[in-house]
Short mmCIF file of C-alpha atoms in Angstrom, two decimals:
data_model
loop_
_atom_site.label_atom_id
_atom_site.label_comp_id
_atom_site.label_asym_id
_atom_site.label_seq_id
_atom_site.Cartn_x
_atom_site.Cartn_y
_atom_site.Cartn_z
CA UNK A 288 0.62 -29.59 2.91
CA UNK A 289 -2.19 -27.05 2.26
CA UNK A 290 -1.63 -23.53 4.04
CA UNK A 291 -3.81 -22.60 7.49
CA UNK A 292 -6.77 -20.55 6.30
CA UNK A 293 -7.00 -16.96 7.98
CA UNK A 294 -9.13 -14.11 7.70
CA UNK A 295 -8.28 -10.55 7.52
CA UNK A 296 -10.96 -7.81 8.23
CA UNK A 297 -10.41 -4.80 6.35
CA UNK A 298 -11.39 -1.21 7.09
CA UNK A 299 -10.71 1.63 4.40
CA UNK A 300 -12.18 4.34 2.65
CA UNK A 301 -12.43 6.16 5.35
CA UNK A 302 -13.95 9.70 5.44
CA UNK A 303 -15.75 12.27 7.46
CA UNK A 304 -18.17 14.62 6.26
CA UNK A 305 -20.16 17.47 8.51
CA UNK A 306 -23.75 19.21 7.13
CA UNK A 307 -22.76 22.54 5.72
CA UNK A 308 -23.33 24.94 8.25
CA UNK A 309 -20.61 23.47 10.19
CA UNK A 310 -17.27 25.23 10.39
CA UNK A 311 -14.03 23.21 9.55
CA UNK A 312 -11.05 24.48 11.14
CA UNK A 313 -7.81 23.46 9.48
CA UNK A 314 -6.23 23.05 13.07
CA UNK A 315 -8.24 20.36 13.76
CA UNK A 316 -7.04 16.68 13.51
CA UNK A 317 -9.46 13.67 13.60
CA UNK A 318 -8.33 9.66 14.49
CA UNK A 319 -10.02 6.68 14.34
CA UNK A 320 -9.53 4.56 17.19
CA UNK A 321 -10.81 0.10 15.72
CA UNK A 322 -11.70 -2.18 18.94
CA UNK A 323 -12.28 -5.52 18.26
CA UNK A 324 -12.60 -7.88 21.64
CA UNK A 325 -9.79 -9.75 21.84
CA UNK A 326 -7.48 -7.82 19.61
CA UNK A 327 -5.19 -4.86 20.41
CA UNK A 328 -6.42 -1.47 19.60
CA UNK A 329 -5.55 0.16 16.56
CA UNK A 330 -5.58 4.07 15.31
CA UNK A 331 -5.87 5.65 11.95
CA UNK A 332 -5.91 9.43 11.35
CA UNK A 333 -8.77 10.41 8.50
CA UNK A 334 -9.72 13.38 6.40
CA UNK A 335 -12.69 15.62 6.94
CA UNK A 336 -14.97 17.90 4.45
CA UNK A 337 -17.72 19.90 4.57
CA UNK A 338 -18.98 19.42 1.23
CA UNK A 339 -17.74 17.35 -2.05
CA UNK A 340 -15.98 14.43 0.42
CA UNK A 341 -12.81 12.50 -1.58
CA UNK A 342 -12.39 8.61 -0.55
CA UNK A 343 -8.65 7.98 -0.34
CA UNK A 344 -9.28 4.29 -1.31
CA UNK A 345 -7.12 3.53 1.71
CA UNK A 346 -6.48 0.63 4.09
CA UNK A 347 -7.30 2.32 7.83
CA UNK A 348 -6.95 -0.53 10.08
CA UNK A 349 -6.82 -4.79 9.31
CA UNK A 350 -7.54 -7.41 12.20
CA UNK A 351 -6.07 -10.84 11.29
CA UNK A 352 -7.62 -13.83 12.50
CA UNK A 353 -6.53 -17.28 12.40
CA UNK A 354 -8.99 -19.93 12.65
CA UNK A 355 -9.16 -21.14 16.27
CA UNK A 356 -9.99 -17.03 16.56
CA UNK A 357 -12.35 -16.92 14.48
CA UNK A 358 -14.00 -19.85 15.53
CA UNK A 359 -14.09 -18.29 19.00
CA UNK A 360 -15.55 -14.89 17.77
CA UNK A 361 -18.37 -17.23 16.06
CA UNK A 362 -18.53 -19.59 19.10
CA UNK A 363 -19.18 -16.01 21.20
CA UNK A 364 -21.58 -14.98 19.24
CA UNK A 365 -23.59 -17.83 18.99
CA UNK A 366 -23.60 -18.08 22.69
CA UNK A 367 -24.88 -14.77 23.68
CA UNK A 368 -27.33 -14.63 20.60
CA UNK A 369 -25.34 -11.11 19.43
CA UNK A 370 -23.17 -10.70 16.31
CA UNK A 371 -19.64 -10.07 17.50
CA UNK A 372 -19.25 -6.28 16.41
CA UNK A 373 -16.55 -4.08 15.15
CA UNK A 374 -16.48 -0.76 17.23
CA UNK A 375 -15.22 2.66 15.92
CA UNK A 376 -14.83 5.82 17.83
CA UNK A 377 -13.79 9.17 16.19
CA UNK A 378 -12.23 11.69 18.02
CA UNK A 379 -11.16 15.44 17.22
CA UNK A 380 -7.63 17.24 18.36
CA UNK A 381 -5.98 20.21 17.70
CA UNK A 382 -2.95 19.70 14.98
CA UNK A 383 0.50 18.80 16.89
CA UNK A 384 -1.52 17.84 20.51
CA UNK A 385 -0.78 13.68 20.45
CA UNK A 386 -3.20 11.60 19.17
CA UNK A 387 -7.02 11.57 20.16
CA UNK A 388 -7.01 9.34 22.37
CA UNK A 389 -4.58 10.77 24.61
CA UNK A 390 -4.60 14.39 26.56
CA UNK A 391 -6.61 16.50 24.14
CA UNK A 392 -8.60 14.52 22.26
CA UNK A 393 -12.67 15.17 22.25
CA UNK A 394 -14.67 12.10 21.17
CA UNK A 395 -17.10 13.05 18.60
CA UNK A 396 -19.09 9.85 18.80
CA UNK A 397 -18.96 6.11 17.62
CA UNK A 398 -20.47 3.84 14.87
CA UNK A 399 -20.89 -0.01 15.07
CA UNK A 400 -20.41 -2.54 12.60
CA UNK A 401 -22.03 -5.95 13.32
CA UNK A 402 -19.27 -8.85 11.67
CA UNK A 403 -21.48 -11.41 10.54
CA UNK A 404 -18.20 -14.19 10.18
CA UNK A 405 -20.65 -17.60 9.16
CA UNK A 406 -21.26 -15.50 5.44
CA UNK A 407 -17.42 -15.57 5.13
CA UNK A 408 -17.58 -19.32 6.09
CA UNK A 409 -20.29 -19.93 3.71
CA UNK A 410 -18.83 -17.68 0.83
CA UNK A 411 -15.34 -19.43 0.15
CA UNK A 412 -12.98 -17.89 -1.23
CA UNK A 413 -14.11 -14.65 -2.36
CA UNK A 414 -14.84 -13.06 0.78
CA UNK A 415 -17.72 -10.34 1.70
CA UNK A 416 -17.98 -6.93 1.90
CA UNK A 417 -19.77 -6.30 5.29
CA UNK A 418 -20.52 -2.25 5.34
CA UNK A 419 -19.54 -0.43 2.54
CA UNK A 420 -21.91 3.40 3.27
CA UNK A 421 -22.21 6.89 5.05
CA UNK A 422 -23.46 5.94 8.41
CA UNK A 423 -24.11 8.83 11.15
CA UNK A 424 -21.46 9.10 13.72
CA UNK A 425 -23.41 9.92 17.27
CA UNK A 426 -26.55 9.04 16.01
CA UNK A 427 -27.82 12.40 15.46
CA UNK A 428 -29.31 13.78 12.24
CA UNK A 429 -26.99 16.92 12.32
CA UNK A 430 -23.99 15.34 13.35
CA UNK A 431 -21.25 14.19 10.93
CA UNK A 432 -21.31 11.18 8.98
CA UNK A 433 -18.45 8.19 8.29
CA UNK A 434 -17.92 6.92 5.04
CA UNK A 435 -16.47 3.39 5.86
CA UNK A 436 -15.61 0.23 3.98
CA UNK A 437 -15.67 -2.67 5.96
CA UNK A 438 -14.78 -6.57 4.54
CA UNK A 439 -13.60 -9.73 5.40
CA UNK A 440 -11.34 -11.59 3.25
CA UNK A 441 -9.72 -15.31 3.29
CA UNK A 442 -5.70 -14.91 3.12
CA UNK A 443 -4.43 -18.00 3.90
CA UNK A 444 -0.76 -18.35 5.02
CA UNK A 445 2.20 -21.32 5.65
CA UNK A 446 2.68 -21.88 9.54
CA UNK A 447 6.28 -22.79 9.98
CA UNK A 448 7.63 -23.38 14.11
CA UNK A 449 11.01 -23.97 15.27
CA UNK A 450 11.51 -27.22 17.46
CA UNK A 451 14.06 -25.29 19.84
CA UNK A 452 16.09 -21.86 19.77
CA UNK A 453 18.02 -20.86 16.49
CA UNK A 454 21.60 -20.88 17.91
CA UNK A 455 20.82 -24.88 18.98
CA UNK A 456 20.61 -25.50 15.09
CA UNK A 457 16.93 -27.03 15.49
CA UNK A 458 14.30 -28.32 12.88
CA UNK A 459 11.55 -26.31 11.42
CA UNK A 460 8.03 -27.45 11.20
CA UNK A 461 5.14 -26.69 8.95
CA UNK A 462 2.30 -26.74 11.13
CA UNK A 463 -1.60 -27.24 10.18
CA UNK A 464 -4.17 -27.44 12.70
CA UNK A 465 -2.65 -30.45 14.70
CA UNK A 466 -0.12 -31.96 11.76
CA UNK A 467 3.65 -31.26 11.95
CA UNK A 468 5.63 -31.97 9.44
CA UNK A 469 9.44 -31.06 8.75
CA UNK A 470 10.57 -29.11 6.22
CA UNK A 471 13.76 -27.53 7.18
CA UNK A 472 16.88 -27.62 9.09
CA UNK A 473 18.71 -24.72 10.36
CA UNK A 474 22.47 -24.63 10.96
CA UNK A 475 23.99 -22.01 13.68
CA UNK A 476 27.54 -21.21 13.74
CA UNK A 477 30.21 -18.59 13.76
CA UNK A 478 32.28 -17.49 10.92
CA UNK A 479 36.15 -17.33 11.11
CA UNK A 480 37.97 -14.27 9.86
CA UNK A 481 38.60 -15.30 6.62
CA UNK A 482 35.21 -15.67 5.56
CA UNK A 483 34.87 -12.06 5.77
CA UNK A 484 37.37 -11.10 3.62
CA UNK A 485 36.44 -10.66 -0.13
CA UNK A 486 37.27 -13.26 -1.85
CA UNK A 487 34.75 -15.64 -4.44
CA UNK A 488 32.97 -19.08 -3.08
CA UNK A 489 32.04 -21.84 -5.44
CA UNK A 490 30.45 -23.44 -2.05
CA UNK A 491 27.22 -22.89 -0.36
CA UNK A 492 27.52 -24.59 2.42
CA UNK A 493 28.68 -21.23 4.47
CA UNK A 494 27.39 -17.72 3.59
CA UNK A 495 30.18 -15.84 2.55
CA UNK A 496 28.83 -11.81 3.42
CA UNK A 497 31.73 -9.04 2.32
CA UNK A 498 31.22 -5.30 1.25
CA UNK A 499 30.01 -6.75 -2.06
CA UNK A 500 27.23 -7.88 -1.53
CA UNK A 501 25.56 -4.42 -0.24
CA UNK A 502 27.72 -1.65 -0.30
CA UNK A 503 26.13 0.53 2.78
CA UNK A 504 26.72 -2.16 5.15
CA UNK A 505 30.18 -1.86 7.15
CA UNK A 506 32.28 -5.21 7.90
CA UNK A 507 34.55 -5.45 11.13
CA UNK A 508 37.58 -3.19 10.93
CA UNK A 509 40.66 -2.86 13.24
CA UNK A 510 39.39 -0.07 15.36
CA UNK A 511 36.65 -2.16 15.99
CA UNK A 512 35.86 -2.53 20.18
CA UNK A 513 37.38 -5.02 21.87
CA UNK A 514 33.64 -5.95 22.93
CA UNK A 515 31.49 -6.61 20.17
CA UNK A 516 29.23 -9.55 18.87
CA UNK A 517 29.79 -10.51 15.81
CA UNK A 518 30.42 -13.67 12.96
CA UNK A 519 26.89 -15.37 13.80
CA UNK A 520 25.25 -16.75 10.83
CA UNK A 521 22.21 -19.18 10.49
CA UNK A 522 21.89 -21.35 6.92
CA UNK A 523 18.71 -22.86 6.11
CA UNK A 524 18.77 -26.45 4.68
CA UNK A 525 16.40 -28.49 2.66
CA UNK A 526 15.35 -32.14 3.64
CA UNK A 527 17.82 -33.20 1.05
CA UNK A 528 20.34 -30.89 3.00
CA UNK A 529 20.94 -28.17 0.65
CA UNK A 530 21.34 -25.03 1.90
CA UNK A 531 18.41 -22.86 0.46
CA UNK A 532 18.47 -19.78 2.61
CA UNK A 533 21.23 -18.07 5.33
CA UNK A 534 21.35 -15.10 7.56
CA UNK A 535 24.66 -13.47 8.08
CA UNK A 536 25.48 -11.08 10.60
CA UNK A 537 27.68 -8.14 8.34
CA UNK A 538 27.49 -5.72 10.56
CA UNK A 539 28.72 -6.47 14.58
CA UNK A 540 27.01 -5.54 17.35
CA UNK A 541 28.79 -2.85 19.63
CA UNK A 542 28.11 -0.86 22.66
CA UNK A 543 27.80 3.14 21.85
CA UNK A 544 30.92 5.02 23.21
CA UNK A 545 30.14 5.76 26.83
CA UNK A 546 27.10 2.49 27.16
CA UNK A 547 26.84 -0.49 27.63
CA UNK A 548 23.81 -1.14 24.67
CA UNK A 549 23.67 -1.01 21.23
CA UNK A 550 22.61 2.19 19.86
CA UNK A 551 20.50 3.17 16.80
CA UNK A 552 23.04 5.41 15.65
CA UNK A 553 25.30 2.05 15.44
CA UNK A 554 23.05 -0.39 14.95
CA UNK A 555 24.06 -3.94 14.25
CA UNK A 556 23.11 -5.64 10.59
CA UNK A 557 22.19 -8.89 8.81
CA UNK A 558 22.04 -9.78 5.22
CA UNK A 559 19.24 -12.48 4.47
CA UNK A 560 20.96 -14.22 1.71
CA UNK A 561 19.59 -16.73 -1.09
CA UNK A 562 21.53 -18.83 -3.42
CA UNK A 563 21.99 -18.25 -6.99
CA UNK A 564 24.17 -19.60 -9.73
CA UNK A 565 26.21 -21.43 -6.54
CA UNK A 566 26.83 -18.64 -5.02
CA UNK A 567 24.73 -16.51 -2.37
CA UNK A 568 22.77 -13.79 -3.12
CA UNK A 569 21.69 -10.66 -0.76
CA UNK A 570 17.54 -10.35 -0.46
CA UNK A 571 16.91 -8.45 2.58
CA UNK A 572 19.03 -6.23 5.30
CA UNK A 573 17.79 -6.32 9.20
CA UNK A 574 19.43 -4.08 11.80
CA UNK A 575 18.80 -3.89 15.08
CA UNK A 576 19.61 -1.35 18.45
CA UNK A 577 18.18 -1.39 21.74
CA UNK A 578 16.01 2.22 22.24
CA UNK A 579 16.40 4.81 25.09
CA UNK A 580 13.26 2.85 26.86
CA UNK A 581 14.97 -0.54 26.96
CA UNK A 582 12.93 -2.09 23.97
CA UNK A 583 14.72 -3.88 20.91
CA UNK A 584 14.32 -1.58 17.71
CA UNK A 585 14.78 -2.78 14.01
CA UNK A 586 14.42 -2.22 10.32
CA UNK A 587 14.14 -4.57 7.69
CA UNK A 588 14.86 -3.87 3.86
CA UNK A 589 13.98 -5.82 0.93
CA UNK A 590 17.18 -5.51 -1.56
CA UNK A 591 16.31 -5.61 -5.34
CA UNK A 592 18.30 -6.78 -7.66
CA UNK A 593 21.20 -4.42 -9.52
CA UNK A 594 19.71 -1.92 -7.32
CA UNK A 595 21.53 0.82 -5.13
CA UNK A 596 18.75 1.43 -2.41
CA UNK A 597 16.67 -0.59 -0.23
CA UNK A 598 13.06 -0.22 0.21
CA UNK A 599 12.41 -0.60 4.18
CA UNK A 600 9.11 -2.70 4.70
CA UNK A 601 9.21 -2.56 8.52
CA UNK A 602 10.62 -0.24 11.06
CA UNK A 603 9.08 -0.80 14.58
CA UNK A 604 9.79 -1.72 18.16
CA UNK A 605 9.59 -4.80 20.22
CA UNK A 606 9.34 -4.92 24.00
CA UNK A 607 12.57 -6.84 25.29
CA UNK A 608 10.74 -7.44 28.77
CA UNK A 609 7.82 -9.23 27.45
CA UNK A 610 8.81 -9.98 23.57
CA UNK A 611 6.25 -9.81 20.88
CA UNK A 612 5.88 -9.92 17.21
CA UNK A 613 8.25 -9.02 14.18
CA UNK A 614 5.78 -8.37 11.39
CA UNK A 615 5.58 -7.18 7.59
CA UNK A 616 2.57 -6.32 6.89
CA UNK A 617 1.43 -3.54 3.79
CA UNK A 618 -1.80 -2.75 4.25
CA UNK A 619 -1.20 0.52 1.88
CA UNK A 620 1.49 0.80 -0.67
CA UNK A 621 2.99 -1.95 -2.54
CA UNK A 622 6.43 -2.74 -2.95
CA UNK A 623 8.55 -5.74 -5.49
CA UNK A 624 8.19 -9.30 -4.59
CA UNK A 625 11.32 -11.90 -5.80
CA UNK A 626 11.19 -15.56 -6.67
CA UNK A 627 8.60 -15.73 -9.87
CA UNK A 628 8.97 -20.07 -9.67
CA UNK A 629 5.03 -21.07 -10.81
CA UNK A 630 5.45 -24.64 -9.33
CA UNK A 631 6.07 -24.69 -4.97
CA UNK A 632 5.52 -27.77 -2.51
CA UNK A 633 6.84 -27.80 0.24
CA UNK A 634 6.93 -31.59 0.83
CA UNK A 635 9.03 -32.37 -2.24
CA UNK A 636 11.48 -29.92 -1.47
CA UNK A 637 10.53 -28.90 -5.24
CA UNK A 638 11.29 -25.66 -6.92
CA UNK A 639 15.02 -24.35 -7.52
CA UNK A 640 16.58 -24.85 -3.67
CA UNK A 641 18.18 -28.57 -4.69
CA UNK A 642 19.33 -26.66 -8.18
CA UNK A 643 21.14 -23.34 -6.22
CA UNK A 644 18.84 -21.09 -8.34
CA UNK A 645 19.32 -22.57 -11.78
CA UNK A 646 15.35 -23.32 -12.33
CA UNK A 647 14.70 -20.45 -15.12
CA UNK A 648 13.86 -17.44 -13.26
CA UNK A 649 14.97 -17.97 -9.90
CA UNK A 650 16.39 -15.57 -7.43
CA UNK A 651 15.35 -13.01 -9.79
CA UNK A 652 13.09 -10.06 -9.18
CA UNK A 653 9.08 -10.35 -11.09
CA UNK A 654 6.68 -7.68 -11.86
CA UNK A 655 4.82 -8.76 -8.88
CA UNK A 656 4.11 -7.05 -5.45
CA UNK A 657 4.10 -6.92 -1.91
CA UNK A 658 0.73 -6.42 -0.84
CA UNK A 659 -1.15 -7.01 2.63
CA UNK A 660 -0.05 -9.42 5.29
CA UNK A 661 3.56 -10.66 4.27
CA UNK A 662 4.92 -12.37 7.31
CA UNK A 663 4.92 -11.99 10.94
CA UNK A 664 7.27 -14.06 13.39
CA UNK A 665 7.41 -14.31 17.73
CA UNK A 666 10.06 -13.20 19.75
CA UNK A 667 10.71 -13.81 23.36
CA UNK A 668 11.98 -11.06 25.31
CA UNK A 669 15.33 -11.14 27.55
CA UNK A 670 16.34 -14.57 28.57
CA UNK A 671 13.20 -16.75 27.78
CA UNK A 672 13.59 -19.63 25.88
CA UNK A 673 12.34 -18.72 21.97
CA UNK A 674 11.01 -21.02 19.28
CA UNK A 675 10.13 -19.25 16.68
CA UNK A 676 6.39 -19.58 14.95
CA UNK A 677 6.79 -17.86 11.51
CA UNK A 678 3.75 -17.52 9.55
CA UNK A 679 3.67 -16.04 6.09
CA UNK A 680 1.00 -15.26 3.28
CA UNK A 681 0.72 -17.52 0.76
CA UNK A 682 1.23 -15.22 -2.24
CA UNK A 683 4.21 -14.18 -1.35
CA UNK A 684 5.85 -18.03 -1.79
CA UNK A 685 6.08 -19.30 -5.12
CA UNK A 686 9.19 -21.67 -4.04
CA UNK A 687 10.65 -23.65 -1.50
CA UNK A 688 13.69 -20.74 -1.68
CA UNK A 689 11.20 -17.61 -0.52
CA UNK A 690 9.26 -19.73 2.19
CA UNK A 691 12.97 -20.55 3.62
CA UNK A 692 13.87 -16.70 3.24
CA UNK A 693 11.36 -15.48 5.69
CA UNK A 694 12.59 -18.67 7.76
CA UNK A 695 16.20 -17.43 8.04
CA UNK A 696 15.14 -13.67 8.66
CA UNK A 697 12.80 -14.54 12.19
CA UNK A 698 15.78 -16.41 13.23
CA UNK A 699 18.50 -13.46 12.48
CA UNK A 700 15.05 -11.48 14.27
CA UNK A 701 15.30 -13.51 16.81
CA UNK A 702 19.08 -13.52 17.51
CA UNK A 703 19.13 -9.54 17.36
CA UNK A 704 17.28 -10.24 20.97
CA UNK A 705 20.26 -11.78 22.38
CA UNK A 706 23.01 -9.83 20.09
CA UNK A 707 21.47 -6.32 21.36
CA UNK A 708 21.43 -7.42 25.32
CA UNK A 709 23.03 -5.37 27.60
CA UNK A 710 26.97 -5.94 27.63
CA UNK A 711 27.34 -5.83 31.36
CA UNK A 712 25.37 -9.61 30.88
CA UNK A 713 26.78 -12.99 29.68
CA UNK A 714 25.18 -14.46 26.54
CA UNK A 715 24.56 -18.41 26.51
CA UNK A 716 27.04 -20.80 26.03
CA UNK A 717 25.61 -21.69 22.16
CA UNK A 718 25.87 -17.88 21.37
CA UNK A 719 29.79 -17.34 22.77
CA UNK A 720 32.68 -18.20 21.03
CA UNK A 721 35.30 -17.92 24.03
CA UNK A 722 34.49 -17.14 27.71
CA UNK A 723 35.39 -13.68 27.43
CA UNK A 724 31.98 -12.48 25.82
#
């Protein structure tokens, strides 16, 4: 099936400049705040000059847009006769006082950028630069001037939805427009005791996780609390039932001395594991605590290959009242991408998953990169039921085995949801393994 087209609208290169007569202090802070209707707010501190400006060549804000939004924005427009407009306000604050758009900050003025969305329509693949120029801020020909870089940009990305909560072992769909189609299975269940010992697996069918296989993260020990979470794991199957991807909790999920939540001083952990030479492999580490304020907090590492650190590519928040999204997104930066297989479809279950990673190449890490939207995933906050929509950029899956990857990490983000609820509350039946948790 061909990926969903979306559109990303880029802002960088952003810089202020004031006439020359104006006085700079080096106390003073200035943030962008990016309003686009029907998108949440975003914020992006910039540099200021008098004289000589530098452009960082830097990614400020992004808006993604799938296409039933962007046919609304376009609908919108069309309707009211106006261009649908992209609206930034700069405000100043002094160094260490919150951000500018809180206590403190003064707004300097605002600068409007009409999107005109048909000319990406009409321009295929290559995408257009919209505003790319010193424009005044305020209007005023002694005020300061913005230096902005404004384009839009198809990045089209795989749509995959779960037909029913992880722990119920459901299907996963690739969606387009209206089409479903499967393309996975997912497997819940616990592990016994002895899979966590160390000892070698000629087997996929059950992820076998042990202080091998990433030597920061902790396994259960004796002194462990009598009241913990722990042994879930989810493995990803093909249509031809191979297992091509598995998350494994390593790390269990405890109440801090003294509470009844789990802490980010002890947070619990998943490996993301993916199958190589019959055995499983470690790609990614996700741990997870509940913050002070009540919301689920997590991190998510990429592991490379014969390395000894991680590289984190997200570290955020999500609010356990009313859920919200786990995303990936590097919008500055870039960081190594696995799974170099030149041939993917989905359909055909093609690529290594039905060979356990003995295509040539496979499992291994390229010279490629992370860049821009990677993946983003829903997640239902306390005690609503979750199905998962995953949706993930389309350069970043070369084979059925990375697509599948990204599948088994929003379910592991998912089950961090339920792992991290308070322990003074009973988990569901498909999540307990005895009556006592």
């Amino acid at each position: 099936m061909d990926p969903c087209p979306f559109v990303r609208i880029v802002i960088g290169n952003l810089a202020l400049k004031f006439p020359a007569e104006h006085k700079l202090s080096s106390s003073t802070v200035f943030d962008c705040k990016f309003k686009l209707r029907g998108f949440s707010t975003q914020v992006s501190t910039i540099s200021a000059f008098v004289q000589d400006p530098v452009l960082d060549n830097r990614t400020h804000s992004c808006f993604n847009l799938n296409k039933t939004e962007l046919d609304k924005l376009v609908e919108k427009s069309s309707i009211r006769g106006k261009t649908c407009s992209l609206k930034i306000e700069i405000f100043a604050r002094r160094k260490g006082i919150g951000c500018g758009l809180l206590n403190g900050g003064k707004l300097l003025g605002s600068v409007v950028v009409p999107l005109d969305l048909k000319g990406l329509e009409s321009n295929g693949r290559r995408g257009v630069v919209i505003q790319n120029e010193w424009v005044l801020v305020g209007g005023s020909s002694t005020a300061a001037q913005l230096h902005l870089n404004v384009k839009a940009e198809p990045d089209p990305r795989f749509v995959f939805q779960f037909d029913g909560e992880p722990e119920c072992s459901p299907q996963v769909f690739q969606v387009n427009g209206n089409v479903k189609q499967p393309v996975f299975t997912c497997k819940f269940s616990f592990r016994s005791n002895g899979d966590r010992n160390l000892r070698s697996r000629s087997s996929l069918s059950e992820p076998n996780t042990s202080t091998s296989c990433f030597n920061s993260c902790p396994v259960d020990k004796e002194s462990s609390p009598l009241k913990e979470r722990k042994g879930w794991s989810i493995t990803i199957h093909d249509l031809s039932g191979s297992p091509i991807a598995a998350a494994s909790m390593i790390t269990p999920f405890v109440p801090s001395q003294g509470s009844n939540n789990v802490s980010r001083s002890n947070p619990g952990a998943w490996l993301i594991l993916r199958p190589s030479n019959g055995t499983w492999k470690p790609w990614g580490r996700l741990e997870a605590w509940r913050e002070r304020g009540g919301d689920l907090g997590y991190r998510f590492e990429i592991i490379p290959d014969g390395a000894t650190d991680a590289i984190t590519l997200s570290n955020s928040t999500i609010s356990t009242k009313n859920g919200g999204k786990f995303s990936v997104d590097i919008t500055n930066g870039a960081t190594p991408l696995t799974s170099p297989n030149s041939s993917f479809d989905l359909c055909s279950g093609s690529g290594s998953g039905s060979d356990f990673g003995s295509a040539p190449g496979s499992g291994s890490w390229a010279q490629l990169l992370y860049r821009g939207f990677v993946m983003s995933s829903t997640v239902e906050g306390d005690g609503k039921c979750s199905k998962p929509e995953v949706v993930v950029g389309v350069q970043h899956v070369n084979c059925v085995e990375d697509a599948a990857a990204f599948v088994a990490l929003a379910a592991a983000m998912d089950l961090s949801m339920d792992a991290c609820q308070s322990f003074t509350k009973k988990l569901r039946k498909e999540l307990r393994q005895s009556d006592h948790e």
